[in-house]
């Protein structure tokens, strides 16, 4: 009986800690963004740690003693410290196959053979395509829309500032989270740091944000307080040749660049956000055949590709070079596009 009472007490504390964290995030949002409330899926990524818990873990990191408290930290902070847990959480609850190799190749396009035929690329879904290929009533092979670590939360800004976030300190970072060399998590960390430390191309403004507050600050700094956010509804249609439904232009002003934020695989929530010139944004309804379900997905089309790498996967798939065509792609799960409110 006493055990049940203690368990109930822990559950109540965890519930209120999560509620307080989400409320703190919502308050920061409302102080900076004109939209009354953050989208539920984004608010749910607020750190569940209380201010007291954050202070305790900050001291442990400063003393290099977090490793001995790693299980409790990972559970309370809702972050990924085990590659086994990662595989279990992302794969056991879905009927989809493993993450498509073509999604991985978005970050490794120099390894893809030149002039890869669309018929071959579409076997894993098309990660890049032309605007004219998305027409109501047409068909489109959709890639994997999943975030491979969709469940993880942000860490509090005060805590994440104590965690190394660079290739130069990668061993210290991996030690904090108990990451083994050559594990899947090790691969994720290296891929994310590579993206975050890559120099932006001409005309691009980019950064990696490691806290909810940093995300909001970046958007306000680039677009102002009066913004709208757009995100893909779910992962339905992944790996399917879907039927295209209604296609709606939601941002067509090429002189007002939007901000695109992509969720990156990492022990805690990290977003790669960038502002790009000459981008149109569409909302597209797609109809999945297997489950006869509909998805409302966001599509971004880049009209200035003149500064892109000539070896970019998009050009290899579509057969053109930089500046010759527009390039479109879907916004994956947990990704978000921000536009100025008109």
Tab-separated table of C-alpha atoms in Angstrom, residues 61-230:
chain	number	residue	atom	x	y	z
A	61	UNK	CA	27.262	18.608	-15.163
A	62	UNK	CA	29.601	21.251	-13.743
A	63	UNK	CA	31.078	18.632	-11.395
A	64	UNK	CA	31.258	16.057	-14.221
A	65	UNK	CA	29.029	13.733	-12.176
A	66	UNK	CA	25.941	13.430	-14.389
A	67	UNK	CA	26.960	9.964	-15.643
A	68	UNK	CA	26.094	8.424	-12.275
A	69	UNK	CA	22.589	9.949	-12.461
A	70	UNK	CA	22.011	9.394	-16.168
A	71	UNK	CA	18.936	7.091	-16.020
A	72	UNK	CA	16.963	9.462	-13.793
A	73	UNK	CA	18.077	12.497	-15.835
A	74	UNK	CA	17.045	10.924	-19.146
A	75	UNK	CA	13.669	9.872	-17.788
A	76	UNK	CA	12.836	13.151	-16.066
A	77	UNK	CA	14.109	15.328	-18.939
A	78	UNK	CA	12.554	13.098	-21.645
A	79	UNK	CA	15.763	12.949	-23.666
A	80	UNK	CA	17.453	10.030	-25.418
A	81	UNK	CA	20.455	8.533	-23.683
A	82	UNK	CA	20.201	4.973	-25.022
A	83	UNK	CA	20.344	3.817	-28.631
A	84	UNK	CA	18.342	0.729	-27.614
A	85	UNK	CA	15.550	2.904	-26.259
A	86	UNK	CA	15.685	4.975	-29.434
A	87	UNK	CA	15.191	1.945	-31.684
A	88	UNK	CA	12.401	0.577	-29.502
A	89	UNK	CA	10.474	3.838	-29.301
A	90	UNK	CA	10.593	4.688	-32.985
A	91	UNK	CA	10.169	1.264	-34.533
A	92	UNK	CA	7.902	-0.831	-32.285
A	93	UNK	CA	4.897	1.471	-32.556
A	94	UNK	CA	4.667	1.732	-36.342
A	95	UNK	CA	4.167	-0.499	-39.354
A	96	UNK	CA	6.452	1.626	-41.503
A	97	UNK	CA	9.831	0.242	-42.626
A	98	UNK	CA	13.098	1.705	-41.284
A	99	UNK	CA	14.028	5.297	-42.132
A	100	UNK	CA	14.448	5.528	-45.906
A	101	UNK	CA	18.011	5.652	-47.227
A	102	UNK	CA	16.949	8.517	-49.460
A	103	UNK	CA	16.108	10.594	-46.409
A	104	UNK	CA	19.555	9.931	-44.978
A	105	UNK	CA	21.082	10.928	-48.312
A	106	UNK	CA	19.626	14.419	-48.002
A	107	UNK	CA	22.610	15.082	-45.758
A	108	UNK	CA	25.046	12.924	-47.753
A	109	UNK	CA	24.225	13.930	-51.314
A	110	UNK	CA	27.850	13.845	-52.439
A	111	UNK	CA	27.722	10.040	-52.048
A	112	UNK	CA	24.798	9.601	-54.459
A	113	UNK	CA	25.659	8.682	-58.061
A	114	UNK	CA	25.143	11.493	-60.551
A	115	UNK	CA	21.996	11.493	-62.678
A	116	UNK	CA	20.175	8.991	-60.477
A	117	UNK	CA	16.980	8.144	-62.398
A	118	UNK	CA	13.715	9.297	-60.838
A	119	UNK	CA	12.329	5.771	-61.274
A	120	UNK	CA	15.019	4.459	-58.907
A	121	UNK	CA	14.879	7.355	-56.465
A	122	UNK	CA	11.111	7.114	-56.135
A	123	UNK	CA	11.395	3.614	-54.621
A	124	UNK	CA	12.090	5.357	-51.320
A	125	UNK	CA	9.902	8.352	-52.144
A	126	UNK	CA	11.028	11.570	-53.798
A	127	UNK	CA	12.833	13.867	-51.343
A	128	UNK	CA	13.055	16.612	-54.003
A	129	UNK	CA	10.802	17.367	-56.958
A	130	UNK	CA	9.512	20.084	-59.305
A	131	UNK	CA	6.508	22.261	-58.476
A	132	UNK	CA	4.767	21.090	-61.662
A	133	UNK	CA	4.843	17.488	-60.386
A	134	UNK	CA	2.323	18.314	-57.615
A	135	UNK	CA	-1.077	18.658	-59.264
A	136	UNK	CA	-4.529	17.838	-57.877
A	137	UNK	CA	-5.558	14.368	-59.039
A	138	UNK	CA	-1.986	13.335	-59.782
A	139	UNK	CA	0.231	10.802	-58.005
A	140	UNK	CA	3.441	11.273	-56.030
A	141	UNK	CA	5.795	8.816	-54.253
A	142	UNK	CA	6.160	10.220	-50.730
A	143	UNK	CA	9.379	9.683	-48.727
A	144	UNK	CA	9.516	8.920	-45.009
A	145	UNK	CA	7.958	11.909	-43.243
A	146	UNK	CA	8.905	10.724	-39.753
A	147	UNK	CA	11.168	12.450	-37.294
A	148	UNK	CA	13.368	9.500	-36.203
A	149	UNK	CA	13.317	10.819	-32.611
A	150	UNK	CA	9.968	12.537	-32.446
A	151	UNK	CA	9.391	11.971	-28.727
A	152	UNK	CA	12.339	13.931	-27.308
A	153	UNK	CA	11.992	17.276	-25.489
A	154	UNK	CA	13.986	20.473	-25.403
A	155	UNK	CA	16.271	21.049	-22.442
A	156	UNK	CA	15.929	24.291	-20.459
A	157	UNK	CA	18.053	27.094	-21.884
A	158	UNK	CA	19.981	27.439	-18.597
A	159	UNK	CA	20.855	23.731	-18.617
A	160	UNK	CA	21.647	23.302	-22.306
A	161	UNK	CA	24.158	26.157	-22.073
A	162	UNK	CA	26.304	23.827	-19.931
A	163	UNK	CA	26.325	21.049	-22.525
A	164	UNK	CA	29.055	21.048	-25.223
A	165	UNK	CA	27.651	21.385	-28.735
A	166	UNK	CA	30.487	21.140	-31.259
A	167	UNK	CA	32.702	18.612	-33.033
A	168	UNK	CA	35.637	19.891	-31.007
A	169	UNK	CA	33.880	18.721	-27.810
A	170	UNK	CA	32.057	15.692	-29.199
A	171	UNK	CA	33.694	13.221	-26.818
A	172	UNK	CA	32.594	15.284	-23.809
A	173	UNK	CA	29.082	15.478	-25.251
A	174	UNK	CA	28.885	11.718	-25.826
A	175	UNK	CA	30.164	11.043	-22.328
A	176	UNK	CA	27.384	13.149	-20.779
A	177	UNK	CA	24.702	11.128	-22.574
A	178	UNK	CA	26.425	7.748	-22.394
A	179	UNK	CA	26.734	7.419	-26.179
A	180	UNK	CA	28.913	4.602	-27.480
A	181	UNK	CA	31.250	5.055	-30.446
A	182	UNK	CA	29.838	3.890	-33.812
A	183	UNK	CA	26.323	3.557	-32.387
A	184	UNK	CA	23.240	4.919	-34.141
A	185	UNK	CA	23.134	7.802	-31.677
A	186	UNK	CA	26.785	8.554	-32.387
A	187	UNK	CA	25.897	8.745	-36.098
A	188	UNK	CA	22.943	11.056	-35.366
A	189	UNK	CA	25.112	13.363	-33.257
A	190	UNK	CA	27.778	13.617	-35.935
A	191	UNK	CA	25.210	14.285	-38.675
A	192	UNK	CA	23.538	17.016	-36.629
A	193	UNK	CA	26.795	18.730	-35.683
A	194	UNK	CA	27.848	18.597	-39.338
A	195	UNK	CA	24.653	20.410	-40.351
A	196	UNK	CA	24.971	22.939	-37.528
A	197	UNK	CA	28.628	23.766	-38.169
A	198	UNK	CA	28.309	23.959	-41.958
A	199	UNK	CA	28.782	27.456	-43.357
A	200	UNK	CA	25.548	28.920	-44.784
A	201	UNK	CA	25.513	29.457	-48.517
A	202	UNK	CA	25.222	32.959	-49.962
A	203	UNK	CA	21.885	34.572	-49.119
A	204	UNK	CA	21.049	32.104	-46.346
A	205	UNK	CA	20.730	32.993	-42.654
A	206	UNK	CA	20.893	29.882	-40.516
A	207	UNK	CA	21.386	28.626	-36.985
A	208	UNK	CA	20.754	25.593	-34.803
A	209	UNK	CA	18.518	26.243	-31.811
A	210	UNK	CA	18.838	24.033	-28.744
A	211	UNK	CA	16.049	25.413	-26.554
A	212	UNK	CA	12.441	26.481	-27.025
A	213	UNK	CA	13.355	30.043	-26.089
A	214	UNK	CA	16.148	30.111	-28.702
A	215	UNK	CA	13.661	28.952	-31.335
A	216	UNK	CA	11.245	31.773	-30.529
A	217	UNK	CA	14.050	34.346	-30.356
A	218	UNK	CA	15.351	33.366	-33.801
A	219	UNK	CA	11.901	33.677	-35.386
A	220	UNK	CA	11.192	37.038	-33.768
A	221	UNK	CA	14.632	38.341	-34.758
A	222	UNK	CA	14.171	37.362	-38.413
A	223	UNK	CA	10.428	37.829	-38.973
A	224	UNK	CA	9.119	39.937	-36.087
A	225	UNK	CA	6.373	39.198	-33.553
A	226	UNK	CA	3.482	38.869	-36.006
A	227	UNK	CA	3.968	35.476	-37.605
A	228	UNK	CA	2.094	32.367	-38.671
A	229	UNK	CA	3.330	28.808	-38.332
A	230	UNK	CA	2.669	25.931	-40.715
